[in-house]
Coordinates of C-alpha atoms and ligand atoms in Angstrom, one line a residue:
M139 CA 4.5 45.1 -70.1
T140 CA 1.8 43.6 -68.1
T141 CA 0.1 46.1 -65.6
D142 CA 1.8 44.6 -63.0
E143 CA 5.4 44.8 -64.1
L144 CA 4.3 48.3 -64.6
R145 CA 3.1 49.1 -61.3
E146 CA 6.8 47.1 -59.5
K147 CA 8.9 49.3 -62.4
L148 CA 7.2 53.1 -62.0
L149 CA 5.6 52.8 -58.5
S150 CA 7.4 53.7 -54.8
A151 CA 6.4 51.6 -52.6
P152 CA 7.6 51.8 -49.7
K153 CA 8.3 48.9 -47.1
N154 CA 8.8 47.9 -43.2
G155 CA 12.3 47.7 -42.7
Y156 CA 11.1 44.5 -40.8
T157 CA 10.0 43.0 -44.1
A158 CA 14.2 43.2 -45.3
M159 CA 16.0 42.6 -42.5
T160 CA 17.4 38.8 -41.7
P161 CA 18.3 37.2 -38.3
A162 CA 21.4 38.3 -38.3
Q163 CA 20.7 42.1 -38.4
R164 CA 17.8 41.7 -35.7
E165 CA 20.3 40.6 -33.7
E166 CA 22.8 43.8 -33.8
L167 CA 19.4 45.9 -33.9
N168 CA 18.6 44.3 -30.0
A169 CA 22.4 44.9 -29.2
Y170 CA 22.3 48.4 -30.6
C171 CA 19.4 49.4 -29.1
K172 CA 20.6 48.1 -25.3
R173 CA 23.8 50.3 -26.2
Y174 CA 22.1 53.4 -26.8
A175 CA 19.2 52.6 -24.1
A176 CA 22.2 52.6 -21.7
F177 CA 23.6 56.4 -23.0
M178 CA 20.2 57.3 -22.4
D179 CA 20.2 55.8 -18.9
A180 CA 23.7 57.9 -18.4
C181 CA 22.2 60.4 -19.5
K182 CA 19.8 63.3 -19.5
T183 CA 20.8 66.8 -20.1
E184 CA 23.6 67.8 -22.7
R185 CA 26.2 67.7 -19.7
E186 CA 25.8 64.4 -19.5
A187 CA 25.9 63.4 -22.7
T188 CA 29.3 65.9 -22.8
A189 CA 31.3 64.4 -20.2
W190 CA 30.0 61.0 -21.3
T191 CA 31.0 61.5 -25.0
V192 CA 34.6 62.3 -24.1
A193 CA 35.5 59.5 -21.4
E194 CA 34.2 56.8 -24.2
A195 CA 35.8 59.0 -27.1
E196 CA 39.7 59.6 -24.8
K197 CA 39.3 55.5 -24.8
R198 CA 38.9 55.0 -28.2
G199 CA 42.2 57.0 -28.9
F200 CA 40.6 60.7 -29.5
K201 CA 42.9 63.6 -28.4
P202 CA 41.9 66.9 -27.2
L203 CA 42.1 69.5 -29.9
A204 CA 44.8 72.2 -29.4
S205 CA 45.5 75.1 -30.9
G206 CA 48.5 74.6 -34.1
M207 CA 48.6 70.9 -33.6
Q208 CA 49.1 68.8 -36.2
I209 CA 46.8 66.4 -37.9
H210 CA 47.8 62.9 -39.8
P211 CA 45.1 60.4 -41.9
G212 CA 43.1 58.3 -38.6
D213 CA 43.6 61.4 -36.4
K214 CA 40.8 61.4 -33.6
V215 CA 40.4 64.6 -32.2
Y216 CA 37.8 66.2 -30.3
L217 CA 36.1 69.8 -28.6
N218 CA 34.6 69.3 -25.4
N219 CA 32.8 73.4 -25.9
R220 CA 32.4 74.3 -22.6
N221 CA 31.2 70.9 -20.9
K222 CA 27.8 71.4 -23.0
S223 CA 28.6 70.2 -26.2
V224 CA 31.1 68.1 -28.2
I225 CA 32.7 68.1 -31.9
L226 CA 34.5 64.9 -32.4
A227 CA 36.7 63.8 -36.1
V228 CA 38.3 61.2 -37.7
I229 CA 40.7 62.9 -40.0
G230 CA 40.3 61.5 -43.5
T231 CA 43.0 60.5 -46.5
Q232 CA 42.1 63.3 -48.6
S233 CA 42.9 66.7 -47.7
L234 CA 40.3 69.3 -45.7
A235 CA 40.3 71.1 -49.0
E236 CA 38.2 68.0 -50.4
G237 CA 35.2 68.7 -47.9
M238 CA 33.9 66.8 -44.7
N239 CA 31.6 65.0 -44.1
I240 CA 29.4 66.1 -40.9
C241 CA 27.0 65.0 -38.9
A242 CA 24.6 67.5 -36.1
A243 CA 22.2 66.4 -33.5
H244 CA 21.9 68.2 -30.3
V245 CA 21.8 67.0 -27.0
D246 CA 19.5 69.0 -24.8
S247 CA 15.8 68.1 -24.4
P248 CA 12.7 69.9 -23.3
R249 CA 12.4 70.4 -19.9
I250 CA 12.4 72.4 -16.4
D251 CA 14.7 74.5 -15.7
L252 CA 14.9 75.9 -11.7
K253 CA 14.9 79.9 -11.1
P254 CA 18.0 81.5 -10.0
N255 CA 16.6 82.4 -6.9
P256 CA 14.5 78.6 -6.4
L257 CA 13.8 78.0 -3.1
Y258 CA 10.8 79.3 -1.2
E259 CA 8.3 77.9 1.5
D260 CA 4.9 78.0 1.3
G261 CA 1.8 76.5 3.3
G262 CA 4.0 74.3 4.9
I263 CA 5.7 73.0 1.8
A264 CA 8.8 74.0 0.3
Y265 CA 9.2 74.1 -3.7
F266 CA 11.3 75.2 -6.6
K267 CA 10.7 78.0 -8.2
T268 CA 11.1 76.9 -12.4
H269 CA 10.7 78.0 -15.9
Y270 CA 10.6 75.9 -18.9
Y271 CA 13.0 75.0 -21.4
G272 CA 12.3 74.3 -24.6
G273 CA 8.6 74.0 -26.5
I274 CA 6.9 71.1 -23.8
K275 CA 3.2 70.4 -23.2
K276 CA 2.8 72.4 -19.1
Y277 CA 0.5 69.4 -18.6
Q278 CA 2.3 66.7 -19.0
W279 CA 4.5 67.6 -16.6
P280 CA 2.8 67.5 -12.9
T281 CA 2.2 64.3 -11.2
I282 CA 5.0 62.0 -12.6
P283 CA 8.6 61.0 -11.0
L284 CA 11.3 63.9 -11.7
A285 CA 15.0 63.6 -10.9
L286 CA 17.1 66.8 -10.3
H287 CA 20.7 67.2 -12.4
G288 CA 23.2 69.6 -12.9
I289 CA 26.1 71.7 -11.8
I290 CA 26.4 73.8 -8.8
C291 CA 29.3 76.4 -8.5
R292 CA 30.3 77.3 -5.2
K293 CA 31.6 80.6 -4.1
D294 CA 35.0 78.8 -2.8
G295 CA 35.1 78.3 -6.9
T296 CA 34.6 74.4 -6.6
S297 CA 31.4 73.3 -8.3
V298 CA 29.8 70.0 -7.6
S299 CA 27.6 68.0 -9.6
V300 CA 23.5 67.0 -8.7
C301 CA 21.5 63.9 -9.4
I302 CA 18.9 63.1 -7.6
G303 CA 15.9 60.4 -8.5
E304 CA 17.5 58.3 -10.4
D305 CA 19.0 55.8 -8.6
E306 CA 16.5 53.1 -6.9
T307 CA 17.1 54.2 -3.3
D308 CA 16.4 58.0 -4.0
P309 CA 13.7 59.9 -3.6
V310 CA 11.8 61.5 -6.5
L311 CA 10.3 65.2 -7.0
M312 CA 7.1 65.9 -7.9
V313 CA 4.6 69.0 -9.4
S314 CA 1.3 68.6 -7.9
D315 CA -1.9 69.0 -10.8
L316 CA -5.1 69.9 -8.8
L317 CA -8.1 66.9 -7.7
V318 CA -10.5 66.4 -10.2
H319 CA -12.9 66.9 -7.7
L320 CA -12.0 71.0 -7.4
S321 CA -11.4 71.1 -11.2
A322 CA -14.4 72.7 -12.3
D323 CA -12.9 75.7 -13.9
Q324 CA -9.9 74.3 -14.4
M325 CA -11.0 71.8 -16.6
K326 CA -12.8 74.8 -19.2
K327 CA -9.3 75.8 -19.7
T328 CA -7.4 75.4 -22.6
M329 CA -5.2 72.4 -22.9
A330 CA -1.7 75.2 -22.8
E331 CA -3.5 77.0 -20.1
G332 CA -5.0 74.2 -17.6
I333 CA -1.2 74.2 -16.0
A334 CA 0.6 77.9 -16.2
G335 CA 4.5 78.2 -16.6
E336 CA 4.9 79.5 -12.9
Q337 CA 2.4 76.5 -11.7
L338 CA 5.3 74.2 -12.2
N339 CA 6.6 74.4 -9.0
V340 CA 8.8 71.1 -7.4
I341 CA 7.8 70.0 -4.1
L342 CA 11.0 69.5 -2.1
G343 CA 9.9 68.8 1.3
T344 CA 7.0 68.8 3.9
E345 CA 9.4 68.3 7.6
P346 CA 10.0 71.4 9.5
L347 CA 13.4 71.6 11.5
D348 CA 12.8 72.0 15.1
G349 CA 12.3 75.5 16.2
E350 CA 10.8 78.8 16.0
G351 CA 10.0 81.0 13.2
A352 CA 9.1 80.9 9.2
D353 CA 10.3 78.6 6.7
L354 CA 11.6 76.0 9.0
V355 CA 11.2 73.6 6.5
K356 CA 12.6 75.7 3.7
L357 CA 15.5 76.1 5.8
N358 CA 15.4 71.8 6.5
I359 CA 15.9 71.6 3.2
L360 CA 19.1 73.5 2.2
K361 CA 20.4 72.4 5.6
L362 CA 20.3 68.7 3.6
L363 CA 21.6 70.3 0.6
N364 CA 24.0 71.6 2.2
E365 CA 24.8 68.4 4.1
K366 CA 24.9 66.5 0.5
Y367 CA 26.6 69.1 -1.7
G368 CA 28.2 72.0 0.6
I369 CA 26.6 74.9 -0.7
V370 CA 24.3 77.8 0.6
E371 CA 21.1 79.5 -0.7
D372 CA 23.1 82.3 -2.6
D373 CA 24.8 79.1 -4.5
F374 CA 21.8 78.6 -6.4
H375 CA 22.8 81.9 -8.3
T376 CA 25.9 80.6 -9.9
A377 CA 24.2 76.5 -11.0
E378 CA 22.6 74.9 -13.4
L379 CA 19.9 72.8 -12.1
T380 CA 17.1 70.9 -14.3
V381 CA 14.4 69.1 -13.5
V382 CA 13.7 66.0 -15.7
P383 CA 11.3 63.1 -15.4
A384 CA 13.0 60.2 -13.5
G385 CA 14.2 57.1 -14.6
K386 CA 15.4 55.0 -17.6
C387 CA 14.9 54.7 -20.5
R388 CA 12.1 51.0 -20.5
D389 CA 10.9 48.7 -23.5
V390 CA 7.8 49.5 -24.9
G391 CA 4.6 46.5 -26.1
L392 CA 4.5 43.4 -25.7
D393 CA 6.7 42.8 -28.9
R394 CA 9.6 44.9 -27.6
S395 CA 9.5 46.8 -30.8
L396 CA 9.6 50.5 -29.1
L397 CA 11.6 52.4 -27.0
G398 CA 10.4 54.8 -24.3
A399 CA 12.1 56.8 -22.4
Y400 CA 12.7 60.9 -21.9
G401 CA 15.1 62.4 -24.9
H402 CA 15.1 60.6 -27.4
D403 CA 15.0 64.5 -29.5
D404 CA 17.8 64.1 -29.8
R405 CA 20.0 61.6 -28.1
V406 CA 18.8 59.0 -30.7
C407 CA 20.2 60.7 -33.2
A408 CA 23.4 61.7 -31.2
Y409 CA 23.6 58.4 -30.4
A410 CA 23.9 57.3 -33.7
Q411 CA 25.9 59.5 -35.2
L412 CA 28.3 58.8 -32.2
E413 CA 28.2 55.3 -32.2
A414 CA 29.1 55.0 -36.4
L415 CA 32.2 58.1 -35.2
F416 CA 33.3 55.1 -33.6
S417 CA 32.6 52.5 -35.7
I418 CA 34.4 53.0 -38.8
D419 CA 38.4 53.2 -39.7
T420 CA 40.0 56.6 -41.7
P421 CA 37.8 57.6 -43.8
A422 CA 38.8 58.8 -47.3
K423 CA 36.4 62.4 -46.1
T424 CA 37.2 63.6 -42.9
A425 CA 33.9 62.5 -40.4
V426 CA 33.1 65.0 -38.4
C427 CA 29.8 64.6 -34.8
I428 CA 28.5 67.4 -33.8
L429 CA 27.0 67.0 -30.3
A430 CA 25.0 70.5 -30.0
D431 CA 22.9 72.3 -27.3
K432 CA 20.7 74.7 -27.4
E433 CA 18.6 74.2 -30.5
E434 CA 15.6 73.4 -28.5
I435 CA 15.8 77.2 -28.2
G436 CA 17.0 78.2 -31.5
S437 CA 20.6 77.0 -31.5
V438 CA 22.2 79.9 -29.7
G439 CA 24.4 80.8 -27.1
V440 CA 28.1 79.9 -27.3
T441 CA 27.7 76.0 -26.9
G442 CA 24.8 76.1 -30.2
M443 CA 24.7 75.3 -33.5
Q444 CA 24.8 79.1 -34.2
S445 CA 28.5 79.6 -31.8
R446 CA 31.3 79.6 -34.1
A447 CA 33.0 77.4 -31.6
F448 CA 32.4 75.0 -34.7
E449 CA 34.2 77.0 -37.0
Y450 CA 37.6 77.7 -34.0
F451 CA 37.4 73.6 -34.6
A452 CA 37.4 73.3 -38.3
E453 CA 39.8 75.5 -38.6
T454 CA 42.3 74.3 -36.5
L455 CA 42.3 71.2 -38.8
C456 CA 41.9 73.2 -42.0
L457 CA 45.4 75.2 -40.7
S458 CA 47.2 71.9 -40.2
Q459 CA 47.0 71.2 -43.8
N460 CA 47.1 74.8 -44.8
V461 CA 43.3 74.5 -46.0
R462 CA 41.2 77.7 -46.3
L463 CA 38.4 77.4 -43.9
G464 CA 35.9 78.6 -46.7
E465 CA 36.6 76.1 -49.7
C466 CA 36.4 73.3 -47.1
F467 CA 32.9 74.2 -46.3
S468 CA 32.1 74.3 -49.7
N469 CA 33.4 71.2 -50.3
S470 CA 31.3 69.6 -47.3
F471 CA 28.0 67.8 -46.7
C472 CA 26.2 67.8 -43.7
L473 CA 23.1 65.0 -42.5
S474 CA 21.7 67.6 -40.0
A475 CA 20.8 64.5 -38.0
D476 CA 17.2 65.0 -36.1
V477 CA 13.9 63.5 -35.0
S478 CA 11.1 63.9 -37.6
N479 CA 6.8 63.1 -36.1
A480 CA 5.7 59.1 -37.0
F481 CA 2.4 59.4 -38.3
D482 CA 0.6 58.6 -35.1
P483 CA -3.2 56.9 -36.1
N484 CA -4.4 58.8 -33.0
F485 CA -3.4 62.1 -33.8
P486 CA -4.3 61.2 -38.6
E487 CA -5.3 64.9 -39.1
V488 CA -2.1 67.0 -38.3
S489 CA -0.2 65.3 -40.9
D490 CA -0.6 64.4 -45.0
R491 CA -0.1 60.9 -44.8
R492 CA 1.8 60.2 -48.3
N493 CA 4.1 62.4 -46.9
N494 CA 5.0 61.6 -43.4
S495 CA 7.5 59.3 -41.7
M496 CA 6.3 55.7 -40.6
L497 CA 7.8 53.7 -37.3
N498 CA 9.4 50.7 -38.7
Y499 CA 9.9 52.6 -41.9
G500 CA 13.8 53.5 -41.0
V501 CA 15.3 56.5 -41.2
A502 CA 13.9 59.7 -42.7
I503 CA 15.0 61.8 -44.7
C504 CA 13.5 65.3 -44.7
K505 CA 13.6 68.1 -47.9
Y506 CA 12.9 71.1 -45.6
T507 CA 11.1 71.5 -41.8
G508 CA 10.4 75.1 -41.3
S509 CA 6.3 76.3 -40.8
R510 CA 4.0 78.4 -43.6
G511 CA 5.5 77.6 -46.2
K512 CA 8.7 76.6 -45.5
S513 CA 9.5 79.7 -43.8
G514 CA 12.9 78.8 -41.6
A515 CA 14.4 75.9 -43.2
S516 CA 17.1 75.6 -45.7
D517 CA 14.9 73.4 -48.4
A518 CA 17.5 71.1 -49.1
S519 CA 17.6 70.7 -53.3
A520 CA 17.1 68.3 -55.8
E521 CA 20.7 67.0 -56.0
A522 CA 21.6 67.3 -52.0
M523 CA 18.4 65.1 -51.9
Q524 CA 20.1 62.7 -54.5
H525 CA 23.6 62.6 -52.7
V526 CA 21.6 61.0 -49.6
R527 CA 19.1 58.2 -51.5
T528 CA 22.7 57.0 -53.7
V529 CA 24.7 56.8 -49.8
L530 CA 22.3 55.3 -48.7
D531 CA 20.9 53.1 -50.7
R532 CA 24.7 52.0 -51.4
A533 CA 25.0 50.8 -47.9
G534 CA 21.3 49.0 -47.9
V535 CA 20.1 51.4 -45.4
C536 CA 16.3 51.1 -45.0
W537 CA 15.4 55.1 -45.1
Q538 CA 12.0 57.0 -46.1
L539 CA 11.0 60.5 -46.6
A540 CA 9.6 62.5 -43.7
T541 CA 7.7 66.4 -43.5
L542 CA 7.0 68.1 -40.2
G543 CA 3.0 67.6 -40.5
K544 CA 0.5 69.1 -42.9
V545 CA 0.8 72.1 -44.8
D546 CA 0.3 74.9 -42.5
Q547 CA -0.5 72.8 -39.5
G548 CA 3.0 73.9 -37.3
G549 CA 6.0 73.1 -37.6
G550 CA 9.6 73.8 -36.6
G551 CA 13.1 73.6 -37.3
T552 CA 16.7 72.3 -36.4
V553 CA 20.3 73.1 -36.8
A554 CA 20.3 72.5 -40.6
A555 CA 19.7 75.7 -41.7
Y556 CA 22.9 77.1 -39.3
M557 CA 24.5 74.2 -41.0
A558 CA 23.5 75.7 -44.6
N559 CA 24.3 79.2 -43.2
R560 CA 28.0 78.0 -43.5
N561 CA 27.7 77.1 -47.0
I562 CA 27.6 73.6 -46.4
V563 CA 25.3 71.5 -48.4
T564 CA 22.9 70.2 -45.5
V565 CA 20.1 67.4 -45.4
D566 CA 17.5 67.2 -42.7
A567 CA 17.5 63.1 -42.0
G568 CA 16.6 61.2 -38.5
V569 CA 14.7 58.7 -36.0
P570 CA 10.7 58.7 -36.4
V571 CA 9.0 60.1 -32.6
L572 CA 5.5 59.8 -31.4
C573 CA 4.9 62.0 -28.3
M574 CA 8.2 63.9 -29.3
H575 CA 8.9 66.4 -26.0
A576 CA 6.7 64.5 -23.8
P577 CA 8.3 63.7 -20.8
M578 CA 7.9 60.7 -22.4
E579 CA 8.9 60.1 -26.1
L580 CA 9.0 56.7 -28.2
V581 CA 10.9 55.8 -31.2
S582 CA 11.1 52.1 -33.2
K583 CA 14.1 50.0 -32.6
L584 CA 14.5 49.3 -36.0
D585 CA 14.6 53.3 -36.9
C586 CA 17.1 53.8 -34.2
Y587 CA 19.8 51.4 -36.1
E588 CA 18.9 52.6 -39.4
T589 CA 20.1 55.8 -38.1
Y590 CA 23.0 54.8 -36.7
R591 CA 23.5 53.0 -40.2
A592 CA 22.4 55.7 -42.2
C593 CA 25.0 58.1 -40.2
K594 CA 28.1 55.2 -41.2
A595 CA 26.9 55.3 -44.8
I596 CA 27.5 59.4 -44.4
Y597 CA 30.9 59.4 -42.9
L598 CA 31.9 56.9 -45.4
G599 CA 30.7 58.8 -48.1
Ligands
MN843 MN1 15.7 67.7 -32.1
MN844 MN1 13.0 69.3 -30.3

């Protein structure tokens, strides 16, 4: 053999996904990304993603899971976990004893939550006090347009949804930063210290009510909220309100090859696996789509992936077929669909280029996450990686490898370890992202589309 022939035969040769894309696929890719962008515009919190998913699932014939229900191949069921997480399944022709094909993503994203007693006035300005949720660089959040999303439970037992700042005619909110003229001291601080958590106070207004006494600006804000939502200040104690970047998902780049939005992590994978589930006919193995909450703070809580809500869901399915849950899990496979860090030429020093995902090279498969010697990673086996490789290659999916930065640079985790702890073989895979956890994150449209195709291939085994 010549050297060229050996090179061709022996060497790994990852290719930019556009090199193999047909015009028809490009059209499909663009149509897919338009649907994804619309989902992003409608869903900025786990609650909104859950509500959207339940509504779309019902349109497609999915029925709420009920204890004791009988299920048959082709049946479509879902569990709305307390309006913050949702699990869906399309029942396969095989017994659940053969296992399920699961895709698990999360629909919560880093953001700024209101404190339970948030409203105050200082220096003639009304503010919300906040406590950030998940890993953010605090300095990125001042001086950008922000929107308020969430729910308030009122004293009378009713609740009301809140969304301010997304409609063109809405006002937006903002956190201030110091003018550069007086920033001599601030500019000497580290980027972690430049804006403190207790400085992420959200500006609400400045106009006082007529009258005497203190807090007339605050009182005016409360009056406006009372008129719109029927709430009083005590109702903040029983609210879940969050501040997120205002605005829509946008095409980025002169060639429109990228999408910029708040919260691609991890709704970009959540949407991929959801549309994939909606697109399949009755599979051989039961296909399960999990949209989890609380991943950004450790997958804890009743709606996080560590919750036994998933056991409740899977056990209800298994009982109807007289199958042991443990048997079903032991034969199941899970794609932990979460984003990876795309290689950023502006910061090459944090990555091992040979092992980092790249924009436009397709869905990124990640053997392990974790930090400091893979700590906290489920570390997929060779056989598990081989399963994914076989399934994706058979479906012609464009895929690549990913690791989370160079050794000892940092790290992170996903829901993978919690799925693996259930005795379910699990591999991480997802869309490479630039500026992960920033108010605006970037993904490539091609990678979004290939992740959708990957999820579909996994469901179909
Ligand atoms: Mn994530
Ligand atoms: Mn994240």
